[in-house]
């Protein structure tokens, strides 16, 4: 099976190609530039380097969020368009789950998160059971204070993974002490190759109904809904 993995759900842009369970090519950039301009050239470059043509692809896997609203939409729309045009299956994978793959072989709880501003984070808890990554706490948009309170009650080692780790590093250490494990830089970046591995064994999603998982409304959408509700109440 030739699989294309696409992740533009955060600042990172990642593309990988897998042949069965082997990652044969991977492109990762972690710079603040427009994904919409750079994604297709990255895909084309990688496919040329591994000597594959689009008609040789068997499946597409895409990171479906949470993360940047714009980034998630770019990756999702590109992946769905390719899947539709090539008539191949597509699978959406949580961006948090992909990041949790960086904690392979860790014996304890894995807490991947993305900063959602104002003390809030997108997160979920995972752990490895054999070769399987298993969710132990559903993904939510939640305050970091509440996250740390929940983890403190677990009395287990916790691996924190996040491109935004610097925002909460001191809070984590203060709340969990030696139970908190915070690795060095490279572990905090999700690899598109792991996205591909995560999607290998998962069933396909209906192409037309596959949607992003934002975990919360965009601020503009939330403000619009609030205004609509107030207008209805005042009307």
Coordinates of C-alpha atoms in Angstrom, one line a residue:
X1 CA 0.0 0.0 0.0
X2 CA 1.3 3.5 -0.9
X3 CA 0.0 6.0 1.6
X4 CA 0.2 9.8 1.5
X5 CA 0.0 11.6 4.9
X6 CA -0.8 15.4 5.2
X7 CA -0.6 17.6 8.3
X8 CA -1.1 21.3 8.2
X9 CA -3.1 21.5 11.4
X10 CA -0.6 23.8 13.2
X11 CA 2.4 25.9 12.2
X12 CA 4.2 22.7 11.2
X13 CA 3.7 21.6 7.6
X14 CA 4.3 17.8 7.2
X15 CA 4.0 15.4 4.3
X16 CA 5.0 11.8 4.3
X17 CA 4.8 8.8 2.0
X18 CA 4.6 5.3 3.4
X19 CA 4.9 2.0 1.6
X20 CA 3.1 -0.5 3.8
X21 CA 4.5 0.2 7.3
X22 CA 7.8 1.8 6.1
X23 CA 8.2 5.6 5.9
X24 CA 10.0 6.1 2.6
X25 CA 9.9 9.9 2.5
X26 CA 9.1 12.8 4.8
X27 CA 9.0 16.6 4.5
X28 CA 8.7 18.7 7.6
X29 CA 8.9 22.5 8.0
X30 CA 8.2 24.4 11.2
X31 CA 8.1 28.0 10.0
X32 CA 5.3 30.6 10.0
X33 CA 4.5 30.6 6.3
X34 CA 1.3 30.1 4.3
X35 CA 0.4 26.4 4.0
X36 CA -1.9 27.0 1.1
X37 CA 1.0 28.1 -1.1
X38 CA 3.5 25.5 0.1
X39 CA 1.5 22.3 0.5
X40 CA 1.1 21.0 -3.1
X41 CA 4.7 21.9 -4.0
X42 CA 5.8 19.8 -1.0
X43 CA 3.6 16.9 -2.0
X44 CA 4.9 17.0 -5.6
X45 CA 8.5 17.3 -4.5
X46 CA 8.3 14.3 -2.2
X47 CA 6.4 12.2 -4.7
X48 CA 9.1 12.9 -7.3
X49 CA 11.9 12.0 -4.9
X50 CA 10.3 8.6 -4.1
X51 CA 9.4 8.0 -7.7
X52 CA 5.7 7.8 -7.2
X53 CA 2.9 9.2 -9.4
X54 CA -0.6 10.1 -8.0
X55 CA -2.3 7.1 -9.6
X56 CA 0.0 4.9 -7.6
X57 CA -1.4 6.1 -4.3
X58 CA -3.8 3.8 -2.4
X59 CA -4.8 5.9 0.6
X60 CA -4.6 9.4 2.1
X61 CA -4.4 10.2 5.8
X62 CA -4.9 13.7 7.0
X63 CA -4.6 15.4 10.4
X64 CA -8.1 16.7 11.2
X65 CA -7.4 19.0 14.1
X66 CA -7.6 20.4 16.6
X67 CA -5.2 23.2 15.8
X68 CA -5.1 26.3 13.6
X69 CA -8.5 26.7 12.0
X70 CA -7.0 27.9 8.7
X71 CA -4.3 25.2 8.7
X72 CA -6.8 22.4 9.4
X73 CA -9.0 23.6 6.6
X74 CA -6.2 23.7 4.1
X75 CA -5.0 20.2 4.9
X76 CA -8.4 18.8 5.0
X77 CA -9.6 20.4 1.7
X78 CA -6.5 19.3 -0.1
X79 CA -6.6 15.8 1.1
X80 CA -10.3 15.4 0.3
X81 CA -9.8 16.8 -3.2
X82 CA -7.0 14.4 -3.9
X83 CA -9.0 11.4 -2.5
X84 CA -12.0 12.4 -4.6
X85 CA -10.0 12.9 -7.8
X86 CA -8.0 9.7 -7.4
X87 CA -11.0 7.7 -6.1
X88 CA -9.1 6.4 -3.1
X89 CA -10.0 6.1 0.6
X90 CA -9.2 8.8 3.1
X91 CA -8.9 8.7 6.9
X92 CA -8.8 11.6 9.3
X93 CA -6.7 11.3 12.4
X94 CA -6.6 13.6 15.5
X95 CA -3.7 16.0 15.5
X96 CA -3.3 15.3 19.2
X97 CA -3.1 11.5 18.6
X98 CA -0.3 12.1 16.0
X99 CA 1.7 14.1 18.5
X100 CA 1.2 11.4 21.2
X101 CA 3.0 9.0 18.8
X102 CA 6.2 10.8 19.9
X103 CA 5.8 9.1 23.2
X104 CA 6.1 5.6 21.9
X105 CA 7.5 3.2 24.5
X106 CA 6.7 5.6 27.3
X107 CA 5.3 3.8 30.4
X108 CA 2.7 6.2 31.7
X109 CA 0.2 8.8 30.6
X110 CA 0.9 10.9 27.5
X111 CA -0.5 14.4 27.5
X112 CA -0.2 16.1 24.1
X113 CA -1.6 19.6 23.9
X114 CA -1.9 22.8 21.9
X115 CA -2.2 26.2 23.4
X116 CA -5.7 27.6 22.9
X117 CA -5.0 31.0 24.5
X118 CA -6.3 32.5 27.7
X119 CA -5.1 29.6 29.8
X120 CA -6.9 27.1 27.7
X121 CA -5.5 24.1 25.8
X122 CA -6.6 21.4 23.4
X123 CA -5.7 18.1 24.9
X124 CA -6.5 14.5 25.5
X125 CA -4.7 11.8 27.5
X126 CA -3.2 8.6 25.9
X127 CA -1.2 5.6 26.9
X128 CA 0.5 2.8 25.0
X129 CA -0.8 -0.8 25.5
X130 CA 1.5 -3.0 23.5
X131 CA 1.6 -1.6 20.0
X132 CA -1.7 0.3 20.4
X133 CA -2.1 3.9 21.4
X134 CA -5.2 4.0 23.6
X135 CA -7.1 7.2 24.7
X136 CA -7.7 7.4 28.4
X137 CA -9.3 10.9 28.5
X138 CA -11.4 12.4 25.7
X139 CA -10.0 15.3 23.8
X140 CA -11.3 18.6 25.0
X141 CA -10.8 22.4 25.0
X142 CA -10.1 22.8 28.7
X143 CA -8.1 25.0 31.1
X144 CA -4.5 23.9 31.8
X145 CA -5.3 24.3 35.5
X146 CA -8.0 21.6 35.2
X147 CA -5.7 19.4 33.2
X148 CA -3.0 19.5 35.8
X149 CA -5.5 18.9 38.6
X150 CA -6.8 15.8 36.9
X151 CA -3.3 14.4 36.2
X152 CA -2.1 15.1 39.8
X153 CA -4.8 12.7 41.0
X154 CA -3.5 9.9 38.7
X155 CA -0.3 9.4 40.7
X156 CA 1.5 8.3 37.6
X157 CA 4.3 9.6 35.4
X158 CA 3.1 12.0 32.7
X159 CA 4.8 12.8 29.4
X160 CA 4.0 16.2 28.1
X161 CA 4.3 16.9 24.4
X162 CA 3.5 20.2 22.7
X163 CA 5.0 22.8 20.3
X164 CA 3.7 25.2 23.0
X165 CA 5.5 23.5 25.9
X166 CA 7.3 26.7 26.9
X167 CA 4.0 28.4 27.7
X168 CA 3.1 26.0 30.5
X169 CA 6.4 24.4 31.4
X170 CA 6.8 26.0 34.8
X171 CA 3.1 25.4 35.7
X172 CA 3.5 21.7 34.9
X173 CA 6.7 21.4 37.0
X174 CA 5.1 23.2 39.9
X175 CA 1.9 21.1 39.8
X176 CA 3.4 17.6 39.2
X177 CA 7.0 17.8 40.3
X178 CA 9.0 14.7 39.4
X179 CA 6.0 13.0 37.9
X180 CA 6.1 15.3 35.0
X181 CA 8.4 14.3 32.1
X182 CA 9.2 17.0 29.6
X183 CA 11.5 15.9 26.8
X184 CA 13.7 18.1 24.6
X185 CA 12.7 20.0 21.5
X186 CA 12.3 17.4 18.6
X187 CA 9.8 15.4 20.6
X188 CA 7.3 18.3 20.6
X189 CA 6.9 18.3 16.8
X190 CA 4.4 15.9 15.3
X191 CA 5.9 13.7 12.5
X192 CA 3.8 13.1 9.4
X193 CA 5.3 9.7 9.2
X194 CA 3.6 8.8 12.5
X195 CA 0.3 10.3 11.1
X196 CA 0.6 7.8 8.2
X197 CA 1.3 4.9 10.7
X198 CA -1.7 5.9 12.8
X199 CA -3.9 5.8 9.7
X200 CA -2.7 2.5 8.3
X201 CA -5.0 0.3 10.3
X202 CA -7.9 2.6 10.7
X203 CA -11.0 2.4 8.5
X204 CA -11.7 5.0 5.8
X205 CA -14.0 7.9 6.4
X206 CA -16.7 9.0 3.9
X207 CA -14.9 11.6 1.7
X208 CA -17.8 14.0 1.5
X209 CA -18.7 13.9 5.3
X210 CA -15.2 13.9 6.8
X211 CA -15.0 17.2 8.7
X212 CA -12.3 19.0 10.8
X213 CA -12.3 18.5 14.6
X214 CA -11.8 22.0 15.9
X215 CA -13.0 21.2 19.5
X216 CA -14.4 24.7 19.7
X217 CA -15.8 27.3 17.4
X218 CA -13.6 29.9 15.9
X219 CA -13.7 33.2 17.7
X220 CA -15.5 34.9 14.9
X221 CA -18.1 32.1 14.7
X222 CA -18.6 32.2 18.5
X223 CA -19.1 35.9 18.4
X224 CA -21.6 35.6 15.5
X225 CA -23.6 33.0 17.3
X226 CA -23.6 35.1 20.5
X227 CA -24.8 38.1 18.6
X228 CA -27.6 36.0 16.9
X229 CA -28.7 34.7 20.3
X230 CA -28.8 38.2 21.8
X231 CA -30.8 39.5 18.8
X232 CA -33.3 36.7 19.2
X233 CA -33.7 37.5 22.9
X234 CA -34.1 41.3 22.2
X235 CA -36.4 40.7 19.3

